[in-house]
Tab-separated table of C-alpha atoms in Angstrom:
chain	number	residue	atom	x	y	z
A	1	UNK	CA	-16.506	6.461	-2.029
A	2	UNK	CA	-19.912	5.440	-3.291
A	3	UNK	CA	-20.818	3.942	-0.278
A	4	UNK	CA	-20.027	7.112	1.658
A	5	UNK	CA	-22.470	9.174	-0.282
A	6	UNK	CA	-24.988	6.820	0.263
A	7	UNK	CA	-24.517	7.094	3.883
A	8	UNK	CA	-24.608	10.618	3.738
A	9	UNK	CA	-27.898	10.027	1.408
A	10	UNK	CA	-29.486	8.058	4.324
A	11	UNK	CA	-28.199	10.037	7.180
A	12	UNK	CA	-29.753	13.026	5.467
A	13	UNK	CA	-33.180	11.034	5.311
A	14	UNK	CA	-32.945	10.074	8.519
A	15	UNK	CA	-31.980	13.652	9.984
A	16	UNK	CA	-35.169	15.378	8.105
A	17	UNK	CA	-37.117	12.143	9.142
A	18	UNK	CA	-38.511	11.387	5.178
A	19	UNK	CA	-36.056	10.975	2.492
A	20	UNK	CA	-38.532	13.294	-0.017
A	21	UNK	CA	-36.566	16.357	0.395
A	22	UNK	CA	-33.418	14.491	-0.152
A	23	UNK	CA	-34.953	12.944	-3.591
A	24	UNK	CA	-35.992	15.968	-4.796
A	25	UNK	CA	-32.997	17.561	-4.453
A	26	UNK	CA	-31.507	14.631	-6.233
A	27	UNK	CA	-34.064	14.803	-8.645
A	28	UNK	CA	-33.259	18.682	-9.390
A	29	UNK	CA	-29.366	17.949	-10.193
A	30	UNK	CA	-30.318	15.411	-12.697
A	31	UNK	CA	-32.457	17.965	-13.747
A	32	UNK	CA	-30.202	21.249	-14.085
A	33	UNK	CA	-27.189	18.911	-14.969
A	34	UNK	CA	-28.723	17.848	-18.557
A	35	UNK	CA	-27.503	14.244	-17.956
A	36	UNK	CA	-29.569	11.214	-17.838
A	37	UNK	CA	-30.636	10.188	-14.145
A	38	UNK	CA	-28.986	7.252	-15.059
A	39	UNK	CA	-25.577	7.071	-15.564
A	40	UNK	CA	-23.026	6.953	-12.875
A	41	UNK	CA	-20.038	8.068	-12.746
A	42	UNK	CA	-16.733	6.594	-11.536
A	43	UNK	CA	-17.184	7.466	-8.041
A	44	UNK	CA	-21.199	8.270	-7.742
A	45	UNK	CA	-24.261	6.103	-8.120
A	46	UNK	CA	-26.262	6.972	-10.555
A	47	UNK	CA	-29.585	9.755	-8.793
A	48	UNK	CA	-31.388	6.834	-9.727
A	49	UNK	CA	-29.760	4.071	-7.952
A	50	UNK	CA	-29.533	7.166	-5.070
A	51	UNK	CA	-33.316	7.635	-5.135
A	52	UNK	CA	-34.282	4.077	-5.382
A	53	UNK	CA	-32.168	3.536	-2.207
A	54	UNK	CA	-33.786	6.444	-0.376
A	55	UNK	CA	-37.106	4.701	-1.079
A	56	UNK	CA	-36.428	1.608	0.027
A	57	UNK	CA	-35.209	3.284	3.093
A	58	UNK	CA	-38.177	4.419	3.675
A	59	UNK	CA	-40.083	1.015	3.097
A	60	UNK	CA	-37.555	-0.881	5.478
A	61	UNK	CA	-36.199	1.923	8.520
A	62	UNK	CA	-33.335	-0.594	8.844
A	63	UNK	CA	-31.763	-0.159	6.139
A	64	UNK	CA	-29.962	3.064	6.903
A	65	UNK	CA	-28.357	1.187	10.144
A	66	UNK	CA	-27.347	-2.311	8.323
A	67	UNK	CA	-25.383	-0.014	5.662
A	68	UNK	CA	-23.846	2.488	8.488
A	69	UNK	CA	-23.197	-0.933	9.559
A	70	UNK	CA	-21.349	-1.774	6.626
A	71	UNK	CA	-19.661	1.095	6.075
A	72	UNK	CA	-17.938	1.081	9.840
A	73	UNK	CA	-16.932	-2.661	9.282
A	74	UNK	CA	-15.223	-1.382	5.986
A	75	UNK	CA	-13.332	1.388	7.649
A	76	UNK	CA	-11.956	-1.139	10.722
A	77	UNK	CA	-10.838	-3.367	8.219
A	78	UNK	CA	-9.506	-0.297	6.445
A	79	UNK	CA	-7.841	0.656	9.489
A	80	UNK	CA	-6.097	-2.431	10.532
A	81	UNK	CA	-4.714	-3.188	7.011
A	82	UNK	CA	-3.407	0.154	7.115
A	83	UNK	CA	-1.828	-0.337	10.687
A	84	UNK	CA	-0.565	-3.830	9.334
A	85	UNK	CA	0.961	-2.462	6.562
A	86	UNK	CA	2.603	0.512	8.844
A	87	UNK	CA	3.686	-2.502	11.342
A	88	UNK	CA	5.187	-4.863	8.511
A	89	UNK	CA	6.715	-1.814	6.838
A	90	UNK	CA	8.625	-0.842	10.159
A	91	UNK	CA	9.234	-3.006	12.238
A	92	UNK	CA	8.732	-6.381	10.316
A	93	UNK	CA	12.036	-8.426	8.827
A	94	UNK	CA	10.016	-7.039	6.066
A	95	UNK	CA	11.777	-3.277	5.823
A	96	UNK	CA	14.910	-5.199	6.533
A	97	UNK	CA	14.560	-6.885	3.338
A	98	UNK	CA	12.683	-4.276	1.045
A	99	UNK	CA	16.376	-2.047	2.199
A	100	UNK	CA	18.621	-4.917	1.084
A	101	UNK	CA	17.149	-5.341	-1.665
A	102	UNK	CA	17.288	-1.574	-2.767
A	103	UNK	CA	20.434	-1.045	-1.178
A	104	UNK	CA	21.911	-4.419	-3.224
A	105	UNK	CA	20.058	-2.956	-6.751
A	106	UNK	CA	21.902	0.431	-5.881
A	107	UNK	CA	25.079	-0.896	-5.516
A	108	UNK	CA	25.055	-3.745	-8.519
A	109	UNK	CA	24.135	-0.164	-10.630
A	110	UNK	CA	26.920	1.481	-9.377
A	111	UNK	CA	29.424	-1.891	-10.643
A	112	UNK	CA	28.129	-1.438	-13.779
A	113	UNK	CA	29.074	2.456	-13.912
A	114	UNK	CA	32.462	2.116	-11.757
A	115	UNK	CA	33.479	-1.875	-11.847
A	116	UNK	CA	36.823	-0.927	-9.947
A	117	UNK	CA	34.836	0.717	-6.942
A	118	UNK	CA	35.902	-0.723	-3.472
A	119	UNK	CA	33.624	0.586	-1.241
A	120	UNK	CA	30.704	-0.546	-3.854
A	121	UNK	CA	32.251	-4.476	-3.274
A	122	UNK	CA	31.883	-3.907	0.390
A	123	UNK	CA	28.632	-2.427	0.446
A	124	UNK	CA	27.279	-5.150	-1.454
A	125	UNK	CA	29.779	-8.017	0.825
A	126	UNK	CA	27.947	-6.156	3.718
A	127	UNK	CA	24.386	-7.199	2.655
A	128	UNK	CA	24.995	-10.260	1.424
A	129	UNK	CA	27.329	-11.426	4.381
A	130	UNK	CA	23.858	-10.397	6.356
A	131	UNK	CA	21.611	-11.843	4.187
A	132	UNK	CA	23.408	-15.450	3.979
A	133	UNK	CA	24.065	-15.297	0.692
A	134	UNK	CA	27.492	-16.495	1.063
A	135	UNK	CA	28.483	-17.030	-2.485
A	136	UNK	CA	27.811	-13.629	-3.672
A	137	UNK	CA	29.451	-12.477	-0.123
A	138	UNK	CA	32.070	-14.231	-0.952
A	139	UNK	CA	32.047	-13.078	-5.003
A	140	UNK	CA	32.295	-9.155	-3.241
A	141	UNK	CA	35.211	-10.360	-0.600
A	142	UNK	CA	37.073	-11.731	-3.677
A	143	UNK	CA	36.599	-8.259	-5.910
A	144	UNK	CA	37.496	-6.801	-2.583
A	145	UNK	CA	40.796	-8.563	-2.648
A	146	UNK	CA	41.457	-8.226	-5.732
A	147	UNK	CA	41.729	-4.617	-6.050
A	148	UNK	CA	43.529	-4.239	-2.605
A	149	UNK	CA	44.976	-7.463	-1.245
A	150	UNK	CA	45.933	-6.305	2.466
A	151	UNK	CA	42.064	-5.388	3.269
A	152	UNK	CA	41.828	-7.058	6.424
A	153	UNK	CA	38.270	-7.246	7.071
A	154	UNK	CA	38.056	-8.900	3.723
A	155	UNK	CA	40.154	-11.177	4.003
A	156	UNK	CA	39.268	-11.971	7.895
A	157	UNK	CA	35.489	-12.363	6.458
A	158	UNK	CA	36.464	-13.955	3.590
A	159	UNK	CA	38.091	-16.748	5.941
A	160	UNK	CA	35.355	-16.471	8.140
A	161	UNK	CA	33.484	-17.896	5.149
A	162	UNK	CA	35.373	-20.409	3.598
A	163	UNK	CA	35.917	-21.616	7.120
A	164	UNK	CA	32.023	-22.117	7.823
A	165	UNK	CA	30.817	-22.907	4.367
């Protein structure tokens, strides 16, 4: 954010074609405000840091255009992590994983709160059939069985497994 309100510092220099009316605006909030001229906060330079900056732009005129500069090249990058993230997040193996992984913390919750739960076995035989973690796939298929020993696509996938292993 700082780095925006410095461009907006310089831009306003630049528009009035001297940064002096900028500074001593600056230079009139430090005043009015009580505060030192000095200390920054978490998000704004300091009016001194801003002032020093305006007079430097004034000493070297290409300042203003190596920092708008700057502050493009940090919004691209900005951008493209942000359109990264977006692509990773939907349409990566990424989301694929990040659901398993919920969906499998969901279910092991559910064990603990109803252990005789069938449809909570094959939820989590589901995901870990898909995931290739065969021994907990087959740990679910087994608890499947267990509580209803005709349930053919347990015991079909279940063979499947043993068969392959």
């Amino acid at each position: 954010m700082r780095n925006f309100e410095r461009q907006a510092d310089l831009y306003s220099a630049k528009l009035m074609g001297r940064p002096e009316p900028t500074i001593m605006s600056l230079e009139k909030i430090a005043q009015m405000s009580g505060q030192s001229r000095n200390h920054p906060s978490w998000h704004h330079f300091s009016i001194a840091e801003r002032v020093e900056c305006l007079w430097k732009s004034l000493e070297d005129p290409q300042l203003i255009k190596r920092h708008s500069r700057r502050v493009a090249l940090f919004l691209i990058a900005f951008f493209l992590l942000i359109a990264s993230l977006g692509y990773a997040l939907n349409f990566s193996p990424l989301k694929r994983n990040i659901e398993h992984r919920s969906f499998t913390h969901i279910l092991n919750r559910q064990l603990i709160d109803s252990p005789e739960n069938i449809e909570t076995y094959k939820g989590l035989a589901y995901i870990y059939q898909k995931r290739e973690n065969l021994s907990k796939a087959k740990w679910a298929y087994e608890n499947i069985l267990r509580l209803n020993p005709d349930d053919g696509m347990a015991l079909n996938n279940l063979a499947w497994i043993l068969a392959t292993a």
